[in-house]
Coordinates of N, CA and C and ligand atoms in Angstrom, one line a residue:
M1 N 42.8 2.2 -9.5 CA 41.8 2.8 -10.5 C 40.8 3.4 -9.7
S2 N 40.5 4.7 -9.8 CA 39.5 5.3 -9.2 C 38.1 5.3 -9.8
L3 N 37.2 4.9 -8.9 CA 35.9 4.6 -9.5 C 35.2 6.0 -9.9
L4 N 35.8 7.1 -9.6 CA 35.5 8.3 -10.0 C 36.0 8.7 -11.3
Q5 N 36.9 8.0 -11.7 CA 37.8 8.6 -13.0 C 36.8 8.9 -14.3
D6 N 36.0 8.0 -14.6 CA 35.2 8.3 -15.7 C 33.7 8.4 -15.4
R7 N 33.4 8.5 -14.1 CA 32.2 8.7 -13.8 C 31.8 9.9 -12.9
Q8 N 30.5 10.2 -13.1 CA 30.1 11.4 -12.0 C 29.9 10.7 -10.6
L9 N 29.9 11.8 -9.6 CA 29.6 11.4 -8.3 C 28.2 10.8 -8.0
T10 N 27.2 11.1 -9.0 CA 25.9 10.7 -8.9 C 25.9 9.3 -9.6
E11 N 26.7 8.8 -10.3 CA 26.7 7.6 -11.0 C 27.2 6.4 -10.0
I12 N 28.0 6.8 -9.0 CA 28.6 5.7 -8.3 C 27.8 5.2 -7.1
S13 N 27.6 3.8 -7.0 CA 26.7 3.5 -5.9 C 27.5 3.2 -4.7
I14 N 26.9 3.2 -3.7 CA 27.5 3.0 -2.3 C 28.1 1.6 -2.3
D15 N 27.4 0.6 -2.9 CA 27.9 -0.8 -2.7 C 29.2 -1.0 -3.3
E16 N 30.0 -0.2 -4.0 CA 31.3 -0.3 -4.4 C 32.2 0.3 -3.2
L17 N 31.8 0.9 -2.2 CA 32.6 1.5 -1.1 C 32.3 0.9 0.2
M18 N 31.1 0.1 0.3 CA 30.7 -0.4 1.7 C 31.4 -1.4 2.3
I19 N 31.5 -1.6 3.5 CA 31.9 -2.7 4.4 C 30.8 -3.6 4.5
P20 N 30.8 -4.8 4.0 CA 29.6 -5.8 4.1 C 29.1 -6.1 5.6
S21 N 28.0 -6.5 5.8 CA 27.6 -7.0 7.2 C 28.4 -8.0 7.8
E22 N 28.8 -8.8 7.0 CA 29.7 -9.9 7.7 C 31.0 -9.5 8.3
K23 N 31.5 -8.4 7.9 CA 32.8 -7.8 8.4 C 32.6 -6.8 9.3
V24 N 31.4 -6.5 9.7 CA 31.1 -5.3 10.6 C 30.8 -5.9 12.1
A25 N 31.5 -5.4 13.2 CA 31.1 -5.8 14.5 C 29.9 -5.1 14.9
H26 N 29.0 -5.8 15.6 CA 27.9 -5.3 16.0 C 27.4 -5.8 17.4
V27 N 26.4 -5.0 18.1 CA 25.9 -5.7 19.3 C 24.4 -5.9 19.1
Q28 N 23.8 -6.5 20.0 CA 22.2 -6.7 19.8 C 21.7 -6.0 20.9
I29 N 20.3 -5.6 20.7 CA 19.7 -4.7 21.3 C 19.5 -5.0 22.8
N30 N 19.4 -6.5 22.9 CA 19.2 -6.9 24.4 C 20.5 -7.2 25.2
N31 N 21.6 -7.2 24.6 CA 22.9 -7.2 25.2 C 23.1 -6.5 26.3
P32 N 23.7 -6.7 27.7 CA 24.0 -5.8 28.7 C 25.0 -4.8 28.1
L33 N 25.0 -3.7 28.8 CA 26.1 -2.6 28.3 C 27.6 -3.1 28.5
E34 N 27.6 -4.0 29.5 CA 29.0 -4.5 29.9 C 29.5 -5.1 28.6
H35 N 28.7 -6.0 27.8 CA 29.1 -6.7 26.7 C 29.4 -5.7 25.6
A36 N 28.6 -4.7 25.4 CA 28.8 -3.7 24.3 C 30.1 -3.1 24.5
L37 N 30.4 -2.6 25.7 CA 31.7 -2.0 26.1 C 32.9 -2.9 25.7
L38 N 32.7 -4.2 25.9 CA 33.7 -5.2 25.5 C 34.0 -5.4 24.2
V39 N 33.0 -5.2 23.6 CA 33.1 -5.4 22.0 C 33.8 -4.0 21.5
L40 N 33.3 -2.9 22.1 CA 33.9 -1.7 21.5 C 35.4 -1.6 21.9
V41 N 35.8 -2.0 23.0 CA 37.2 -1.9 23.4 C 38.0 -3.0 22.6
K42 N 37.4 -4.2 22.6 CA 38.3 -5.2 21.9 C 38.3 -4.9 20.2
S43 N 37.4 -4.3 19.7 CA 37.4 -3.9 18.3 C 38.1 -2.7 18.1
G44 N 38.1 -1.9 18.9 CA 39.0 -0.5 18.9 C 38.1 0.4 18.1
Y45 N 36.8 0.1 18.0 CA 35.9 1.2 17.2 C 35.3 2.1 18.5
A46 N 34.9 3.3 18.0 CA 34.4 4.2 18.8 C 32.8 4.0 19.0
A47 N 32.3 3.2 17.9 CA 30.8 3.0 17.9 C 30.5 1.8 17.0
V48 N 29.6 1.0 17.2 CA 29.0 0.1 16.3 C 27.8 0.0 16.2
P49 N 27.2 -0.6 15.0 CA 25.8 -0.8 14.9 C 25.0 -1.7 15.9
V50 N 23.7 -1.3 16.2 CA 22.9 -2.4 17.1 C 21.9 -3.0 16.2
L51 N 21.7 -4.2 16.3 CA 20.6 -5.1 15.6 C 19.7 -5.7 16.6
D52 N 18.6 -6.1 16.0 CA 17.7 -6.8 16.9 C 17.8 -8.4 16.5
A53 N 17.2 -9.1 17.0 CA 17.5 -10.7 17.2 C 17.3 -11.1 15.7
S54 N 16.5 -10.5 14.9 CA 16.3 -11.0 13.5 C 17.3 -10.3 12.5
Y55 N 18.3 -9.6 13.0 CA 19.2 -8.9 12.2 C 18.9 -7.7 11.6
K56 N 17.7 -7.1 12.0 CA 17.2 -5.9 11.5 C 18.0 -4.8 12.2
Y57 N 18.4 -3.6 11.5 CA 19.1 -2.6 12.1 C 18.3 -1.8 13.2
V58 N 18.9 -1.4 14.3 CA 18.0 -0.5 15.2 C 18.6 0.8 15.5
G59 N 19.9 1.0 15.6 CA 20.7 2.1 15.9 C 22.2 2.0 15.9
I60 N 22.9 2.8 16.8 CA 24.3 2.9 17.0 C 24.6 3.1 18.5
I61 N 25.4 2.4 19.0 CA 26.1 2.6 20.3 C 27.5 2.9 20.5
G62 N 27.8 3.9 21.2 CA 29.3 4.4 21.1 C 30.0 4.2 22.5
K63 N 31.2 4.4 22.7 CA 31.9 4.2 24.0 C 31.4 5.5 25.1
T64 N 31.3 6.6 24.4 CA 31.0 7.7 25.3 C 29.6 7.6 26.1
V65 N 28.7 7.0 25.5 CA 27.4 7.1 25.9 C 27.3 6.0 27.2
I66 N 28.3 5.1 27.0 CA 28.5 4.0 27.9 C 29.1 4.4 29.1
L67 N 30.3 4.9 28.8 CA 31.1 5.6 30.0 C 30.2 6.5 30.8
D68 N 29.4 7.4 30.3 CA 28.7 8.1 30.8 C 27.6 7.4 31.8
Q69 N 27.2 6.3 31.4 CA 26.3 5.6 32.3 C 27.0 5.0 33.5
M70 N 28.3 4.8 33.4 CA 29.2 4.3 34.6 C 29.4 5.5 35.6
L71 N 29.2 6.5 35.3 CA 29.7 7.7 36.1 C 28.6 7.8 37.4
G72 N 29.4 7.6 38.6 CA 28.8 7.6 39.8 C 29.1 9.1 40.4
L73 N 28.7 9.4 41.6 CA 28.9 10.8 42.1 C 30.5 11.0 42.0
E74 N 31.4 10.0 42.5 CA 32.7 10.4 42.7 C 33.5 9.4 41.9
N75 N 33.1 8.2 41.5 CA 33.9 7.3 40.5 C 33.2 6.5 39.5
F76 N 33.7 5.8 38.7 CA 33.1 5.0 37.8 C 32.6 3.8 38.5
E77 N 31.4 3.5 38.3 CA 30.5 2.3 38.9 C 30.3 1.4 37.8
I78 N 31.4 0.4 37.7 CA 31.4 -0.4 36.6 C 30.2 -1.5 36.8
E79 N 29.7 -1.8 37.9 CA 28.7 -2.7 38.1 C 27.3 -2.3 37.5
K80 N 27.1 -1.0 37.3 CA 26.0 -0.5 36.6 C 25.9 -1.0 35.2
L81 N 26.8 -1.5 34.7 CA 26.9 -2.0 33.1 C 26.2 -3.3 33.0
S82 N 26.2 -4.3 34.0 CA 25.6 -5.5 33.9 C 24.0 -5.4 34.3
E83 N 23.6 -4.1 34.8 CA 22.3 -3.9 35.0 C 21.6 -3.2 33.8
M84 N 22.3 -2.6 33.2 CA 21.5 -1.8 32.0 C 21.8 -2.6 30.7
K85 N 20.7 -2.5 29.8 CA 20.8 -3.0 28.4 C 21.1 -2.0 27.3
V86 N 21.6 -2.3 26.0 CA 22.0 -1.5 25.0 C 20.8 -0.7 24.5
K87 N 19.5 -1.4 24.7 CA 18.3 -0.6 24.2 C 17.9 0.6 24.9
E88 N 18.7 0.7 26.2 CA 18.0 1.9 27.1 C 19.2 3.2 26.7
V89 N 20.2 2.9 25.8 CA 21.0 4.2 25.7 C 21.4 4.2 24.1
I90 N 20.7 3.4 23.4 CA 20.9 3.4 21.8 C 20.6 4.7 21.3
D91 N 21.4 5.2 20.2 CA 21.2 6.3 19.5 C 20.3 5.9 18.2
R92 N 19.0 6.2 18.1 CA 18.2 5.8 17.0 C 18.1 7.0 15.9
N93 N 18.8 7.9 16.0 CA 18.4 9.1 15.1 C 19.7 9.4 14.1
I94 N 20.3 8.3 13.7 CA 21.4 8.4 12.8 C 20.8 8.0 11.5
P95 N 20.9 8.8 10.3 CA 20.4 8.5 9.2 C 20.9 7.2 8.6
T96 N 20.2 6.6 7.9 CA 20.5 5.1 7.3 C 20.4 5.4 5.8
L97 N 21.3 4.4 4.9 CA 21.1 4.5 3.3 C 21.0 3.1 2.9
T98 N 20.6 3.1 1.7 CA 20.6 1.7 1.0 C 21.9 1.5 0.1
R99 N 22.3 0.3 -0.2 CA 23.5 0.2 -1.0 C 23.3 0.7 -2.4
D100 N 22.3 1.2 -2.9 CA 22.0 1.8 -4.2 C 22.1 3.2 -4.3
C101 N 22.1 3.9 -3.0 CA 22.4 5.2 -3.0 C 23.8 5.5 -3.7
T102 N 23.8 6.9 -4.2 CA 24.9 7.3 -4.7 C 26.2 7.8 -3.8
L103 N 27.2 8.1 -4.3 CA 28.3 8.5 -3.6 C 28.1 9.9 -2.9
L104 N 27.3 10.6 -3.6 CA 26.9 12.0 -3.3 C 26.0 11.9 -2.1
E105 N 25.1 11.0 -2.3 CA 24.2 10.8 -1.0 C 25.0 10.4 0.2
G106 N 25.9 9.4 -0.1 CA 26.9 8.9 1.0 C 27.6 10.1 1.6
L107 N 28.1 10.9 0.7 CA 29.1 12.1 1.1 C 28.2 13.0 2.1
N108 N 26.9 13.3 1.9 CA 26.1 14.3 2.7 C 25.8 13.4 4.0
A109 N 25.5 12.0 3.9 CA 25.4 11.5 5.1 C 26.5 11.4 6.3
V110 N 27.8 11.2 5.7 CA 28.8 11.1 6.6 C 29.7 12.5 7.1
I111 N 28.9 13.5 6.6 CA 29.5 14.9 7.1 C 29.2 15.0 8.5
D112 N 28.0 14.4 9.1 CA 27.9 14.5 10.6 C 28.4 13.2 11.4
H113 N 28.6 12.2 10.5 CA 28.8 11.0 11.3 C 30.0 10.2 10.7
T114 N 30.8 9.6 11.7 CA 32.0 9.0 11.1 C 31.7 7.5 10.1
F115 N 30.5 7.2 10.4 CA 29.9 5.9 9.6 C 28.6 6.0 9.5
V116 N 27.8 5.5 8.4 CA 26.3 5.4 8.6 C 26.0 3.9 8.2
C117 N 24.8 3.4 8.5 CA 24.5 2.0 8.3 C 23.7 1.9 7.1
L118 N 23.8 0.9 6.4 CA 23.0 0.5 5.2 C 22.0 -0.5 5.6
V119 N 20.9 -0.4 5.2 CA 19.7 -1.5 5.3 C 19.1 -1.8 4.0
D120 N 18.6 -3.0 4.1 CA 17.8 -3.3 2.6 C 16.4 -2.7 2.7
K121 N 15.5 -3.0 1.9 CA 14.2 -2.5 1.6 C 13.2 -3.0 2.9
D122 N 13.7 -4.2 3.5 CA 12.9 -4.6 4.8 C 13.5 -4.2 6.1
G123 N 14.6 -3.5 5.9 CA 15.2 -2.9 7.2 C 16.4 -3.8 7.9
F124 N 16.6 -4.9 7.0 CA 17.7 -5.8 7.5 C 19.1 -5.1 7.3
F125 N 20.0 -5.3 8.3 CA 21.2 -4.7 8.2 C 22.1 -5.2 7.1
D126 N 22.8 -4.3 6.3 CA 23.4 -4.6 5.0 C 25.0 -4.4 5.2
G127 N 25.3 -3.5 5.9 CA 26.8 -3.1 6.1 C 26.9 -1.7 6.6
I128 N 28.1 -1.1 6.5 CA 28.2 0.2 6.7 C 29.0 1.1 5.7
L129 N 28.8 2.3 5.6 CA 29.6 3.1 4.7 C 30.4 4.2 5.7
T130 N 31.8 4.2 5.6 CA 32.5 4.9 6.4 C 32.8 6.4 5.8
R131 N 33.2 7.4 6.5 CA 33.6 8.7 6.0 C 35.1 8.4 5.3
R132 N 35.7 7.5 6.0 CA 37.2 7.2 5.4 C 37.0 6.7 3.9
A133 N 36.1 5.7 3.7 CA 35.9 5.1 2.4 C 35.6 6.2 1.4
I134 N 34.7 7.3 1.8 CA 34.2 8.2 0.8 C 35.3 9.1 0.6
L135 N 36.0 9.5 1.6 CA 37.3 10.6 1.3 C 38.2 10.0 0.6
K136 N 38.6 8.8 0.9 CA 39.6 8.1 0.0 C 39.4 8.1 -1.6
E137 N 38.1 7.8 -1.9 CA 37.6 7.7 -3.2 C 37.7 9.1 -3.8
I138 N 37.3 10.1 -3.0 CA 37.4 11.5 -3.7 C 38.9 12.1 -3.7
K139 N 39.7 11.6 -2.8 CA 41.1 12.0 -2.8 C 41.8 11.4 -4.0
K140 N 41.4 10.1 -4.3 CA 42.1 9.6 -5.5 C 41.7 10.1 -6.7
N141 N 40.4 10.6 -6.9 CA 40.0 11.5 -8.0 C 40.6 12.7 -8.3
I142 N 40.8 13.3 -7.1 CA 41.7 14.6 -7.1 C 43.0 14.6 -7.6
Y143 N 43.8 13.5 -7.2 CA 45.1 13.2 -7.7 C 45.0 12.9 -9.3
I144 N 44.1 11.9 -9.4 CA 44.0 11.8 -11.0 C 43.8 12.9 -11.9
N145 N 42.8 13.8 -11.3 CA 42.5 15.0 -12.2 C 43.8 15.9 -12.4
S146 N 44.5 16.1 -11.1 CA 45.7 17.0 -11.1 C 46.8 16.5 -12.0
Y147 N 46.8 15.1 -12.0 CA 47.8 14.6 -13.0 C 47.5 14.8 -14.5
K148 N 46.2 14.9 -14.7 CA 45.9 15.0 -16.1 C 46.1 16.4 -16.6
K149 N 46.2 17.4 -15.7 CA 46.5 18.7 -16.1 C 47.9 19.0 -16.6
Ligands
AMP201 P1 37.4 4.4 10.1 O1 36.9 5.2 9.0 O2 37.9 2.9 9.6 O3 38.1 4.9 11.2 O4 35.9 3.9 10.8 C1 35.0 4.9 11.4 C2 34.1 4.4 12.3 O5 33.2 3.3 11.6 C3 34.7 3.5 13.5 O6 35.1 4.2 14.6 C4 33.5 2.5 13.8 O7 32.8 3.3 14.6 C5 33.1 2.3 12.3 N1 33.6 1.0 11.8 C6 34.5 0.8 10.8 N2 34.7 -0.2 10.3 C7 33.9 -1.0 11.2 C8 33.7 -2.6 11.4 N3 34.4 -3.4 10.7 N4 32.7 -3.1 12.3 C9 32.2 -2.0 13.2 N5 32.2 -0.7 13.0 C10 33.2 -0.1 12.1

């Protein structure tokens, strides 16, 4: 059953599509880059949220920026990763949403990002919304509407 079937895009809230925080892989701001790369490789994700020690959202870290830090003049210098921390390369400019935002607001946010983080009113990490979840919901609705015709 599509959530969009009987409702408008603006009526559906993101909490029906989000991945809750307990199911999301993350790293902490003071972790060494070595640990962040391990989490990214083991989880298979291109990027994951970064949280502080109290589980407040801070930003996102991805594989590319870590590999970039490893680049020496002629080869990869993996030892650099134990000397640097996540907070030195974190991307803090990705927009966040709250779980009561609408699917339409979610759609706008994931145009430029494969996922965005959700925070509560105090800034605590609440989960993520992926582009995949939004597209799947819209696709279901397109199919349902085409069968109705
Ligand atoms: P997907 O649409 O499932 O391919 O996810 C897109 C991106 O969202 C992934 O590459 C990750 O960066 C992030 N992501 C999705 N699910 C999770 C998760 N459970 N934990 C951490 N990051 C995730």
